[in-house]
Amino acid sequence: MDVDHAVPEVMLERGAVRAAVSASGAAIRELTVDGKPLLRSFAQGTHPTQATNIVLAPWPNRVADAVYTFSGTRYELAVTEPELGHALHGFTPRRIFDFHAEKTPGEAGSDVTLRTVLGPERGWPWSIELTVRYQLTDSGLEASMTALNLSDGPAPCALGVHTYLDAQGAPLDECTLHHTIAQRQPLDERNIPVGAREPWPDSPIRMGGTWLDDAGYDPVADQPRIARLVDATGTGVELEATANMPWTQIFTSPQRHVAVEPMTAPPNALATGEDLTVLEPGGRLTVGWSVRAITHES
């Protein structure tokens, strides 16, 4: 177990809702309502494995071969997914964020704000301030993330979050995933987009025995992106992301957890430019998402 006692966390409480927020990747280490989990958890004092519940910036998903061109200049990032040769999930994995709140690590409240500055790094000459805020609700939590360009020139940017949904403890293979994804983006054997989008084949998705590592797109503008993971009774968890996160990666881990990852841009957007945001100096990109418990009466 990758225990690191330099990884602080803040506990949040509101009624029956409890959350532990880790400084590593600004991740939700655990989120429960009445003691039942809504997100996959990981051990206290460890960095999140498999990017569990971390935020993703200044790009989510992959940059093919860790190479991209922006404004006519070619950049080479560090390869962080060596088995495929890509740069994966930006600079947030294992990054220790600073807490900004009227509380100290270990002290309970109902909201917390985390901050870090990403870059300059190898292949990334810009500085992006990233601010993440979590606030508990009566049935879960609400979150927002803002990227601010601190550099003197324009900077590329895309944002995402790597949420692993948990239907209040029900085994994944007994659950169904409902979603608003309309189109599937085919990926090649290295998980890089190839070819035109096509209709998404399954809605809802019966998770029993299902293995996914797929990218999808919701083309309907100005509507929230919603996914619900529920058991046979309709009890489970709902993830809602803001309309400016039309892309989603769905991944099932070898341990039979499912990640539903809202993103502002698709895999390899840093190289292709598809749906990539260009932040002018002082420019901001803000996204939001929420997680809530649902029952068959909801």
Short mmCIF file of C-alpha atoms in Angstrom, two decimals:
data_model
loop_
_atom_site.label_atom_id
_atom_site.label_comp_id
_atom_site.label_asym_id
_atom_site.label_seq_id
_atom_site.Cartn_x
_atom_site.Cartn_y
_atom_site.Cartn_z
CA MET A 1 0.00 0.00 0.00
CA ASP A 2 1.35 3.40 -1.06
CA VAL A 3 1.01 5.11 2.34
CA ASP A 4 2.29 8.68 2.47
CA HIS A 5 1.75 10.52 5.73
CA ALA A 6 2.34 13.80 3.89
CA VAL A 7 -1.09 13.39 2.24
CA PRO A 8 -3.46 15.45 4.42
CA GLU A 9 -7.23 15.38 4.18
CA VAL A 10 -10.25 17.30 5.42
CA MET A 11 -13.39 15.67 6.77
CA LEU A 12 -16.77 17.13 5.79
CA GLU A 13 -20.07 16.44 7.52
CA ARG A 14 -23.66 17.56 6.95
CA GLY A 15 -26.41 15.54 8.55
CA ALA A 16 -26.12 11.95 7.32
CA VAL A 17 -23.56 12.90 4.64
CA ARG A 18 -19.85 12.44 5.26
CA ALA A 19 -16.91 13.00 2.96
CA ALA A 20 -13.14 12.82 3.22
CA VAL A 21 -11.31 15.12 0.80
CA SER A 22 -7.71 14.22 0.06
CA ALA A 23 -5.06 16.77 -0.88
CA SER A 24 -3.73 14.26 -3.43
CA GLY A 25 -5.34 15.13 -6.75
CA ALA A 26 -8.06 17.05 -4.86
CA ALA A 27 -9.78 13.66 -4.70
CA ILE A 28 -12.84 12.62 -2.74
CA ARG A 29 -11.38 9.76 -0.68
CA GLU A 30 -14.81 8.65 0.46
CA LEU A 31 -18.38 9.88 0.26
CA THR A 32 -21.21 8.23 2.19
CA VAL A 33 -24.85 8.92 3.01
CA ASP A 34 -26.18 7.07 6.06
CA GLY A 35 -22.97 5.07 5.93
CA LYS A 36 -23.58 3.88 2.35
CA PRO A 37 -20.96 4.72 -0.30
CA LEU A 38 -21.68 6.88 -3.34
CA LEU A 39 -18.12 6.86 -4.70
CA ARG A 40 -15.34 4.29 -4.71
CA SER A 41 -13.04 4.87 -1.75
CA PHE A 42 -9.34 4.43 -1.12
CA ALA A 43 -7.27 4.10 2.03
CA GLN A 44 -6.45 7.12 4.17
CA GLY A 45 -2.89 8.38 3.76
CA THR A 46 -2.54 6.94 0.26
CA HIS A 47 -2.49 8.47 -3.18
CA PRO A 48 -5.59 7.54 -5.20
CA THR A 49 -5.09 4.36 -7.20
CA GLN A 50 -6.38 4.31 -10.78
CA ALA A 51 -7.03 8.08 -10.50
CA THR A 52 -9.94 7.44 -8.12
CA ASN A 53 -12.11 10.59 -7.89
CA ILE A 54 -9.30 12.99 -8.78
CA VAL A 55 -9.75 16.14 -10.84
CA LEU A 56 -8.10 16.20 -14.27
CA ALA A 57 -6.26 19.27 -15.58
CA PRO A 58 -4.98 20.97 -17.65
CA TRP A 59 -6.13 18.11 -19.86
CA PRO A 60 -8.10 14.93 -19.11
CA ASN A 61 -7.49 11.53 -20.64
CA ARG A 62 -4.62 10.99 -23.10
CA VAL A 63 -2.24 12.93 -25.31
CA ALA A 64 -1.09 10.49 -27.99
CA ASP A 65 2.64 9.78 -27.79
CA ALA A 66 2.86 12.70 -25.31
CA VAL A 67 3.29 15.13 -28.24
CA TYR A 68 1.15 18.06 -29.40
CA THR A 69 1.45 21.34 -31.31
CA PHE A 70 0.00 24.64 -30.10
CA SER A 71 0.27 27.96 -31.98
CA GLY A 72 2.85 26.43 -34.30
CA THR A 73 5.17 25.14 -31.57
CA ARG A 74 5.69 21.43 -30.96
CA TYR A 75 5.78 20.28 -27.33
CA GLU A 76 6.84 16.96 -25.82
CA LEU A 77 5.29 16.01 -22.48
CA ALA A 78 6.57 13.39 -20.08
CA VAL A 79 5.17 9.92 -20.82
CA THR A 80 3.02 9.01 -17.82
CA GLU A 81 1.23 5.99 -19.29
CA PRO A 82 4.29 3.95 -20.31
CA GLU A 83 2.35 0.86 -21.37
CA LEU A 84 0.73 2.88 -24.17
CA GLY A 85 3.28 5.67 -24.54
CA HIS A 86 0.94 8.57 -23.77
CA ALA A 87 0.71 11.53 -21.39
CA LEU A 88 -2.27 10.76 -19.15
CA HIS A 89 -4.62 12.97 -17.09
CA GLY A 90 -2.57 16.16 -16.96
CA PHE A 91 -0.54 17.12 -13.90
CA THR A 92 -3.03 16.41 -11.12
CA PRO A 93 -2.32 12.72 -10.31
CA ARG A 94 -0.44 12.58 -6.98
CA ARG A 95 -0.22 16.39 -6.84
CA ILE A 96 -0.67 17.74 -3.32
CA PHE A 97 -3.15 20.61 -3.32
CA ASP A 98 -3.33 23.30 -0.65
CA PHE A 99 -6.47 23.54 1.47
CA HIS A 100 -8.07 26.99 1.76
CA ALA A 101 -10.76 26.99 4.45
CA GLU A 102 -11.54 28.11 7.96
CA LYS A 103 -10.49 24.66 9.17
CA THR A 104 -7.43 22.48 9.36
CA PRO A 105 -6.92 18.93 8.06
CA GLY A 106 -8.94 16.58 10.25
CA GLU A 107 -11.44 19.25 11.33
CA ALA A 108 -15.00 18.75 10.08
CA GLY A 109 -17.05 21.32 8.15
CA SER A 110 -19.45 21.13 5.21
CA ASP A 111 -17.29 22.71 2.49
CA VAL A 112 -13.66 23.05 1.50
CA THR A 113 -11.62 24.73 -1.24
CA LEU A 114 -8.35 23.39 -2.65
CA ARG A 115 -5.81 25.17 -4.83
CA THR A 116 -2.63 24.48 -6.78
CA VAL A 117 -0.68 25.92 -9.71
CA LEU A 118 0.00 23.56 -12.61
CA GLY A 119 3.14 24.25 -14.65
CA PRO A 120 5.50 25.14 -16.02
CA GLU A 121 6.39 21.48 -16.62
CA ARG A 122 8.21 19.55 -19.29
CA GLY A 123 6.37 20.28 -22.53
CA TRP A 124 4.07 22.77 -20.78
CA PRO A 125 5.38 26.37 -20.50
CA TRP A 126 2.23 27.86 -18.94
CA SER A 127 1.05 28.37 -15.37
CA ILE A 128 -2.56 27.42 -14.66
CA GLU A 129 -4.08 28.09 -11.26
CA LEU A 130 -6.57 25.37 -10.40
CA THR A 131 -9.20 25.90 -7.72
CA VAL A 132 -11.57 23.12 -6.62
CA ARG A 133 -14.49 23.57 -4.22
CA TYR A 134 -16.57 20.86 -2.57
CA GLN A 135 -19.77 21.53 -0.62
CA LEU A 136 -21.97 18.88 0.96
CA THR A 137 -25.70 18.80 0.30
CA ASP A 138 -28.48 16.90 2.06
CA SER A 139 -27.94 13.91 -0.25
CA GLY A 140 -24.33 14.14 -1.46
CA LEU A 141 -22.09 16.92 -2.66
CA GLU A 142 -21.67 19.68 -5.22
CA ALA A 143 -18.30 20.53 -6.77
CA SER A 144 -16.78 23.17 -9.01
CA MET A 145 -13.37 23.61 -10.60
CA THR A 146 -11.84 26.70 -12.19
CA ALA A 147 -8.69 26.95 -14.28
CA LEU A 148 -7.13 30.43 -14.45
CA ASN A 149 -4.36 31.26 -16.91
CA LEU A 150 -1.59 33.05 -14.98
CA SER A 151 0.70 33.18 -18.01
CA ASP A 152 1.45 36.09 -20.32
CA GLY A 153 0.22 34.27 -23.42
CA PRO A 154 -2.72 32.06 -24.48
CA ALA A 155 -2.76 28.54 -23.02
CA PRO A 156 -4.65 25.40 -24.09
CA CYS A 157 -6.90 23.83 -21.50
CA ALA A 158 -9.43 21.06 -20.95
CA LEU A 159 -10.87 19.82 -17.66
CA GLY A 160 -12.40 16.62 -16.31
CA VAL A 161 -13.06 14.59 -13.19
CA HIS A 162 -12.40 10.86 -12.69
CA THR A 163 -15.44 9.85 -10.61
CA TYR A 164 -15.93 6.18 -9.74
CA LEU A 165 -19.61 5.64 -8.96
CA ASP A 166 -20.80 3.27 -6.22
CA ALA A 167 -24.49 2.35 -6.02
CA GLN A 168 -24.58 2.44 -2.20
CA GLY A 169 -22.55 -0.74 -1.92
CA ALA A 170 -24.36 -2.88 -4.51
CA PRO A 171 -21.98 -5.08 -6.57
CA LEU A 172 -21.34 -3.49 -9.96
CA ASP A 173 -22.46 -6.61 -11.82
CA GLU A 174 -25.91 -6.26 -10.26
CA CYS A 175 -26.27 -2.65 -11.43
CA THR A 176 -27.44 -0.71 -14.48
CA LEU A 177 -25.85 2.50 -15.77
CA HIS A 178 -28.28 5.04 -17.20
CA HIS A 179 -26.70 7.93 -19.11
CA THR A 180 -27.28 10.80 -21.54
CA ILE A 181 -24.45 9.83 -23.93
CA ALA A 182 -25.79 9.75 -27.51
CA GLN A 183 -22.64 9.15 -29.57
CA ARG A 184 -19.66 6.84 -29.22
CA GLN A 185 -16.21 7.99 -30.31
CA PRO A 186 -14.34 4.91 -31.60
CA LEU A 187 -10.89 4.47 -30.10
CA ASP A 188 -7.95 2.53 -31.50
CA GLU A 189 -6.01 -0.18 -29.67
CA ARG A 190 -4.08 2.57 -27.83
CA ASN A 191 -7.27 4.36 -26.67
CA ILE A 192 -6.86 7.28 -29.10
CA PRO A 193 -9.88 8.53 -31.14
CA VAL A 194 -10.08 7.20 -34.68
CA GLY A 195 -12.84 7.74 -37.23
CA ALA A 196 -16.20 9.44 -36.99
CA ARG A 197 -18.56 9.28 -34.04
CA GLU A 198 -21.36 6.72 -34.22
CA PRO A 199 -24.54 6.07 -32.21
CA TRP A 200 -23.88 4.83 -28.69
CA PRO A 201 -24.97 1.19 -28.71
CA ASP A 202 -26.40 0.69 -25.22
CA SER A 203 -28.65 2.87 -23.09
CA PRO A 204 -28.99 1.88 -20.36
CA ILE A 205 -25.94 -0.35 -19.88
CA ARG A 206 -26.40 -3.58 -17.96
CA MET A 207 -23.13 -3.78 -16.07
CA GLY A 208 -23.13 -7.53 -15.39
CA GLY A 209 -19.98 -8.84 -17.07
CA THR A 210 -19.55 -5.60 -19.04
CA TRP A 211 -16.06 -4.20 -19.65
CA LEU A 212 -15.71 -0.65 -20.93
CA ASP A 213 -13.01 1.85 -21.78
CA ASP A 214 -15.04 3.98 -24.16
CA ALA A 215 -15.42 7.65 -25.02
CA GLY A 216 -18.83 9.18 -25.61
CA TYR A 217 -20.38 12.51 -26.53
CA ASP A 218 -23.68 14.23 -25.81
CA PRO A 219 -24.38 16.65 -28.69
CA VAL A 220 -27.35 18.40 -27.06
CA ALA A 221 -26.20 21.86 -25.97
CA ASP A 222 -27.19 23.67 -22.79
CA GLN A 223 -28.29 20.63 -20.82
CA PRO A 224 -26.63 18.91 -17.87
CA ARG A 225 -24.91 15.57 -18.43
CA ILE A 226 -26.37 12.90 -16.17
CA ALA A 227 -25.39 9.34 -15.28
CA ARG A 228 -27.16 7.08 -12.78
CA LEU A 229 -25.82 3.79 -11.44
CA VAL A 230 -28.61 1.85 -9.75
CA ASP A 231 -29.31 -1.64 -8.46
CA ALA A 232 -32.41 -3.71 -9.26
CA THR A 233 -34.53 -1.66 -6.84
CA GLY A 234 -33.53 1.71 -8.33
CA THR A 235 -31.32 2.57 -5.38
CA GLY A 236 -27.94 4.03 -6.24
CA VAL A 237 -26.11 7.21 -7.15
CA GLU A 238 -26.49 10.05 -9.65
CA LEU A 239 -23.69 12.09 -11.21
CA GLU A 240 -24.61 15.37 -12.90
CA ALA A 241 -22.08 17.49 -14.80
CA THR A 242 -22.46 20.95 -16.30
CA ALA A 243 -23.35 21.39 -19.97
CA ASN A 244 -19.79 22.41 -20.88
CA MET A 245 -18.66 18.84 -20.14
CA PRO A 246 -20.27 17.04 -23.12
CA TRP A 247 -17.61 14.30 -23.30
CA THR A 248 -17.49 11.24 -21.05
CA GLN A 249 -15.07 8.35 -20.68
CA ILE A 250 -16.51 5.20 -19.10
CA PHE A 251 -14.00 2.75 -17.68
CA THR A 252 -14.42 -0.48 -15.75
CA SER A 253 -11.45 -1.38 -13.60
CA PRO A 254 -10.12 -4.92 -13.10
CA GLN A 255 -11.53 -4.72 -9.55
CA ARG A 256 -15.05 -4.20 -11.02
CA HIS A 257 -15.51 -0.52 -10.32
CA VAL A 258 -16.92 1.85 -12.94
CA ALA A 259 -15.51 5.31 -13.60
CA VAL A 260 -17.77 7.83 -15.31
CA GLU A 261 -15.50 10.71 -16.29
CA PRO A 262 -17.11 13.97 -17.54
CA MET A 263 -14.75 16.05 -19.68
CA THR A 264 -14.84 19.33 -21.59
CA ALA A 265 -12.94 17.77 -24.51
CA PRO A 266 -12.30 14.29 -25.91
CA PRO A 267 -9.19 12.12 -25.58
CA ASN A 268 -6.20 13.60 -27.42
CA ALA A 269 -7.80 17.05 -27.61
CA LEU A 270 -4.48 18.71 -26.83
CA ALA A 271 -3.17 17.32 -30.11
CA THR A 272 -6.31 17.56 -32.26
CA GLY A 273 -7.75 20.78 -30.85
CA GLU A 274 -11.27 19.31 -30.78
CA ASP A 275 -13.36 21.19 -28.20
CA LEU A 276 -10.13 22.48 -26.66
CA THR A 277 -10.43 25.76 -24.75
CA VAL A 278 -7.81 28.44 -25.32
CA LEU A 279 -7.43 30.61 -22.23
CA GLU A 280 -6.20 34.13 -22.84
CA PRO A 281 -4.04 35.65 -20.10
CA GLY A 282 -6.31 35.98 -17.09
CA GLY A 283 -8.93 33.79 -18.77
CA ARG A 284 -10.90 31.18 -16.83
CA LEU A 285 -12.64 27.87 -17.52
CA THR A 286 -15.12 26.66 -14.89
CA VAL A 287 -16.95 23.34 -14.68
CA GLY A 288 -19.22 21.81 -12.08
CA TRP A 289 -20.61 18.44 -11.05
CA SER A 290 -22.67 16.89 -8.28
CA VAL A 291 -23.09 13.45 -6.74
CA ARG A 292 -26.23 12.44 -4.87
CA ALA A 293 -27.85 9.36 -3.40
CA ILE A 294 -31.01 8.10 -5.07
CA THR A 295 -33.55 5.55 -3.91
CA HIS A 296 -36.29 3.74 -5.77
CA GLU A 297 -38.68 6.44 -4.46
CA SER A 298 -36.54 9.26 -5.94
#
